[in-house]
Amino acid sequence: MRKAKGLLLIQDGLGDRPIYKLGRRTPLEAANTPNMDNLARNAITGLMDPLAPGVRVGTDVGHLALFGYNPLRTYWGRGPIEARGVNIELKTQDVALRCNFATVDDEMNVIDRRAGRIREGTNALASALSGMVLEGDIEVIFRLATEHRAVLVLRGDHLSPEITNTDPGPASVGEPVRTCQPTEPGLRLAKRTANAINEFVSRSHEILSKHPVNIKRVDEGKLPANIVLTRGAGSALKMRTITERFGLKGACVAGESTVIGVARMAGFDIFTSPRFTANVDTSLEDKSRHALEALKQHDLVVLHLKGTDILSHDNKPLEKMHFIERVDEMIGQLVAKIEPDVYIALAADHSTPCEIGEHTADPVPVLIHGPDVLVDNVVSYGERNCQKGGLNRITANQFLLSLLDLMGFTVRYGY
Amino acid sequence: MRKAKGLLLIQDGLGDRPIYKLGRRTPLEAANTPNMDNLARNAITGLMDPLAPGVRVGTDVGHLALFGYNPLRTYWGRGPIEARGVNIELKTQDVALRCNFATVDDEMNVIDRRAGRIREGTNALASALSGMVLEGDIEVIFRLATEHRAVLVLRGDHLSPEITNTDPGPASVGEPVRTCQPTEPGLRLAKRTANAINEFVSRSHEILSKHPVNIKRVDEGKLPANIVLTRGAGSALKMRTITERFGLKGACVAGESTVIGVARMAGFDIFTSPRFTANVDTSLEDKSRHALEALKQHDLVVLHLKGTDILSHDNKPLEKMHFIERVDEMIGQLVAKIEPDVYIALAADHSTPCEIGEHTADPVPVLIHGPDVLVDNVVSYGERNCQKGGLNRITANQFLLSLLDLMGFTVRYGY
């Protein structure tokens, strides 16, 4: 079958709901996006549900689905994805956990789950925790991810990921740090693992409270990153890479460790840089340049942008709109430099309506632009315009397969 | 429940993509089809995916789905479907394979997988191969299907369909005939079956090379059908017929053995004729006449046309357009003679875009016309018009069930 290349741009948490001060339009609808609209005019558009209508997902599950995996079969906790994101190669017995640097008061109640979104000195804090030994013989690998996020890997025999979170979760200000426990009573390995986690959290509080980085932060009136909260425990995943499944070479341009983790598990080559901050201040120019470079040697290039999601969680619709306009400029520059036979797809991993401040199940607008797609009548990229698109309403798996089919990489059932 | 009759017309490989020389329209969009458009104006329309968005299928799987079966549960190779197509009743232990008459050079490299699409003398060639005995006690039943296609059934004890193809597949010119092997090492019955197949292929080459039909072909400068290539091994399927499932009487008007095979497995009565060539030169008048005849005694009549798919594989968009226009005339004559209370449905088993030359996962346009359907705003039958149809986007199974429901034949879940 004829083969073609494809570029998939993912704007994290792009989907939104009507916002009064934007004239009852979403940030995407309100934004001035001539380049996305140009793509839409010559594309097939539609609505995409990460898993299914009405099902909310995290960034990890949303990306697993967009990378062509069925998260209901391949998802065993965010920890292993994050571990791959920070380039830790998990061994079979390892248990990996997603962590936050957080701030607690003297009674171990959570003041801020993100320690004031700490960005400076975090490498030094992470180093101070890595290498400790728990329960006599469990080795700790602790590595910084992006911003206040980190990864904890427990390495040793007789461990189990069937444990609960110590992180009390979003909207938990004032709540105490939870005690890690087996997910069900009687799980012996899980009990041992939970003990190790509780020891780790407790020692993290001791070590971090005295750390110079935090003493300086307190002096400056900032929240200290005086504890590590854990969640999303899981073991190594066994996934067939996208190369094995479809015979294509993939690349992912991203700064966020979750997305990098999923991409690595899918067998994608990673293009990243310290200037990819997984935030609003990421270098769009560098991302664009890396994507063009990656397209030379790869069939499918995924370009991920986190800024839209960050601004949504912080309920900043106007800033989200402006960020989308900056992305639109980047798209304009990209399109001008891409060969016309390359398929260009726009998508999002999930919706994050600003006024909700969390991921919701609202479907996201998507489009595929390319030389021979059945162009529909939609002339602007937006949540409501794409409701009338020719793709109709499909899932993230189906969307990726549709893109791969246009690119000539799908497998045929039957003769 | 009130019962009504239905006619389902399947245009094989109908779906296409925009073609430059047709004004960026598909052959169906470009064709002058007043009768299909008349149906569309008074129908509910939509898009149909054979299995799911982004999933490519073969004619066999596409038809299993359109006849109401879940191919993921009922599909075990094309051989058994083809065997039913040429009216061989499989025994439990039989292994059936799909075959091509092909042309190889002296080094057993494939020159043409279809022996120049041979159509004459093939019955004599098939007879020369049937009845041989392999591996001491395995009986060979070899029967011609349509054109260069045939069916091989191995009858004997201790056989297994878990074997690989000797046919190297499409785009294999110059490649050697493959050796048949078990699909996994260590399968004892499969090893014995593979040995039998290899013996059969080798003896087919000996016998056919010397056959008068081929000597004459070589004299005339045509490619000789000097070998049989095998693929799609499978055992007898156990499927509940459509009569058992829905209590309806079905008929299928078709010339192509795959479609006839699926229809027979589904319990449909077959209306066929030597003038149904499963190609462009089929007799549309005869098909139409048989369909009207079949409607007298049957609830659901499926009328299958292969020409659209053949012309797509050969990248002949203009000819495809003209063939569709001939089908449109046939539809006009049919509709004039059919009672107004009969539901008329138009569908396709999959898309075969001319410029790709292979089946793709693009959804196909469908419609259901009848006395009480919820007519939508679509006024012309085409890939893009049906994107806006009232059926939205559904699968082939769902499409057939929707038709059967209108006809009053579905089963109710719950009280």
PDB file of N, CA and C in Angstrom, chain A residues 254-282:
ATOM      1  N   ALA A 254       8.119  16.473  22.728  1.00  0.00           N
ATOM      2  CA  ALA A 254       7.365  16.801  23.934  1.00  0.00           C
ATOM      3  C   ALA A 254       8.295  17.153  25.074  1.00  0.00           C
ATOM      4  N   GLY A 255       7.747  17.896  26.044  1.00  0.00           N
ATOM      5  CA  GLY A 255       8.502  18.213  27.239  1.00  0.00           C
ATOM      6  C   GLY A 255       7.950  17.528  28.473  1.00  0.00           C
ATOM      7  N   GLU A 256       6.716  17.039  28.391  1.00  0.00           N
ATOM      8  CA  GLU A 256       6.057  16.481  29.570  1.00  0.00           C
ATOM      9  C   GLU A 256       6.381  15.014  29.741  1.00  0.00           C
ATOM     10  N   SER A 257       6.748  14.645  30.966  1.00  0.00           N
ATOM     11  CA  SER A 257       7.269  13.297  31.171  1.00  0.00           C
ATOM     12  C   SER A 257       6.223  12.216  30.952  1.00  0.00           C
ATOM     13  N   THR A 258       4.955  12.502  31.242  1.00  0.00           N
ATOM     14  CA  THR A 258       3.920  11.496  31.010  1.00  0.00           C
ATOM     15  C   THR A 258       3.830  11.161  29.531  1.00  0.00           C
ATOM     16  N   VAL A 259       3.772  12.199  28.713  1.00  0.00           N
ATOM     17  CA  VAL A 259       3.648  12.004  27.275  1.00  0.00           C
ATOM     18  C   VAL A 259       4.903  11.319  26.740  1.00  0.00           C
ATOM     19  N   ILE A 260       6.051  11.749  27.222  1.00  0.00           N
ATOM     20  CA  ILE A 260       7.305  11.113  26.796  1.00  0.00           C
ATOM     21  C   ILE A 260       7.303   9.641  27.199  1.00  0.00           C
ATOM     22  N   GLY A 261       6.761   9.358  28.390  1.00  0.00           N
ATOM     23  CA  GLY A 261       6.698   7.972  28.857  1.00  0.00           C
ATOM     24  C   GLY A 261       5.832   7.105  27.964  1.00  0.00           C
ATOM     25  N   VAL A 262       4.646   7.598  27.642  1.00  0.00           N
ATOM     26  CA  VAL A 262       3.757   6.841  26.754  1.00  0.00           C
ATOM     27  C   VAL A 262       4.417   6.651  25.399  1.00  0.00           C
ATOM     28  N   ALA A 263       5.009   7.731  24.868  1.00  0.00           N
ATOM     29  CA  ALA A 263       5.638   7.659  23.549  1.00  0.00           C
ATOM     30  C   ALA A 263       6.779   6.643  23.561  1.00  0.00           C
ATOM     31  N   ARG A 264       7.563   6.643  24.625  1.00  0.00           N
ATOM     32  CA  ARG A 264       8.686   5.693  24.697  1.00  0.00           C
ATOM     33  C   ARG A 264       8.179   4.255  24.738  1.00  0.00           C
ATOM     34  N   MET A 265       7.110   4.037  25.508  1.00  0.00           N
ATOM     35  CA  MET A 265       6.549   2.684  25.580  1.00  0.00           C
ATOM     36  C   MET A 265       6.031   2.241  24.215  1.00  0.00           C
ATOM     37  N   ALA A 266       5.543   3.220  23.437  1.00  0.00           N
ATOM     38  CA  ALA A 266       5.020   2.904  22.104  1.00  0.00           C
ATOM     39  C   ALA A 266       6.137   2.761  21.072  1.00  0.00           C
ATOM     40  N   GLY A 267       7.383   2.945  21.509  1.00  0.00           N
ATOM     41  CA  GLY A 267       8.513   2.759  20.600  1.00  0.00           C
ATOM     42  C   GLY A 267       8.875   3.995  19.800  1.00  0.00           C
ATOM     43  N   PHE A 268       8.370   5.157  20.205  1.00  0.00           N
ATOM     44  CA  PHE A 268       8.678   6.395  19.487  1.00  0.00           C
ATOM     45  C   PHE A 268      10.063   6.920  19.894  1.00  0.00           C
ATOM     46  N   ASP A 269      10.772   7.503  18.945  1.00  0.00           N
ATOM     47  CA  ASP A 269      11.981   8.247  19.284  1.00  0.00           C
ATOM     48  C   ASP A 269      11.559   9.568  19.916  1.00  0.00           C
ATOM     49  N   ILE A 270      12.307  10.004  20.944  1.00  0.00           N
ATOM     50  CA  ILE A 270      11.916  11.201  21.691  1.00  0.00           C
ATOM     51  C   ILE A 270      12.780  12.393  21.285  1.00  0.00           C
ATOM     52  N   PHE A 271      12.123  13.493  20.963  1.00  0.00           N
ATOM     53  CA  PHE A 271      12.809  14.763  20.713  1.00  0.00           C
ATOM     54  C   PHE A 271      12.405  15.700  21.846  1.00  0.00           C
ATOM     55  N   THR A 272      13.333  15.962  22.763  1.00  0.00           N
ATOM     56  CA  THR A 272      12.986  16.843  23.862  1.00  0.00           C
ATOM     57  C   THR A 272      14.145  17.811  24.120  1.00  0.00           C
ATOM     58  N   SER A 273      13.932  18.755  25.016  1.00  0.00           N
ATOM     59  CA  SER A 273      14.921  19.794  25.246  1.00  0.00           C
ATOM     60  C   SER A 273      14.588  20.470  26.571  1.00  0.00           C
ATOM     61  N   PRO A 274      15.576  21.021  27.278  1.00  0.00           N
ATOM     62  CA  PRO A 274      15.265  21.746  28.514  1.00  0.00           C
ATOM     63  C   PRO A 274      14.353  22.943  28.249  1.00  0.00           C
ATOM     64  N   ARG A 275      14.304  23.393  26.991  1.00  0.00           N
ATOM     65  CA  ARG A 275      13.441  24.540  26.675  1.00  0.00           C
ATOM     66  C   ARG A 275      11.988  24.125  26.474  1.00  0.00           C
ATOM     67  N   PHE A 276      11.731  22.799  26.482  1.00  0.00           N
ATOM     68  CA  PHE A 276      10.335  22.327  26.461  1.00  0.00           C
ATOM     69  C   PHE A 276       9.905  22.216  27.920  1.00  0.00           C
ATOM     70  N   THR A 277       9.185  23.215  28.421  1.00  0.00           N
ATOM     71  CA  THR A 277       8.912  23.267  29.854  1.00  0.00           C
ATOM     72  C   THR A 277       7.625  22.565  30.238  1.00  0.00           C
ATOM     73  N   ALA A 278       6.902  22.027  29.259  1.00  0.00           N
ATOM     74  CA  ALA A 278       5.585  21.447  29.548  1.00  0.00           C
ATOM     75  C   ALA A 278       4.701  22.478  30.236  1.00  0.00           C
ATOM     76  N   ASN A 279       4.882  23.728  29.833  1.00  0.00           N
ATOM     77  CA  ASN A 279       4.091  24.811  30.413  1.00  0.00           C
ATOM     78  C   ASN A 279       3.918  25.901  29.352  1.00  0.00           C
ATOM     79  N   VAL A 280       3.380  27.032  29.781  1.00  0.00           N
ATOM     80  CA  VAL A 280       3.069  28.106  28.841  1.00  0.00           C
ATOM     81  C   VAL A 280       4.338  28.715  28.251  1.00  0.00           C
ATOM     82  N   ASP A 281       5.435  28.652  29.013  1.00  0.00           N
ATOM     83  CA  ASP A 281       6.668  29.290  28.559  1.00  0.00           C
ATOM     84  C   ASP A 281       7.546  28.359  27.723  1.00  0.00           C
ATOM     85  N   THR A 282       6.972  27.270  27.231  1.00  0.00           N
ATOM     86  CA  THR A 282       7.734  26.357  26.371  1.00  0.00           C
ATOM     87  C   THR A 282       8.147  27.092  25.102  1.00  0.00           C
TER      88      THR A 282
END
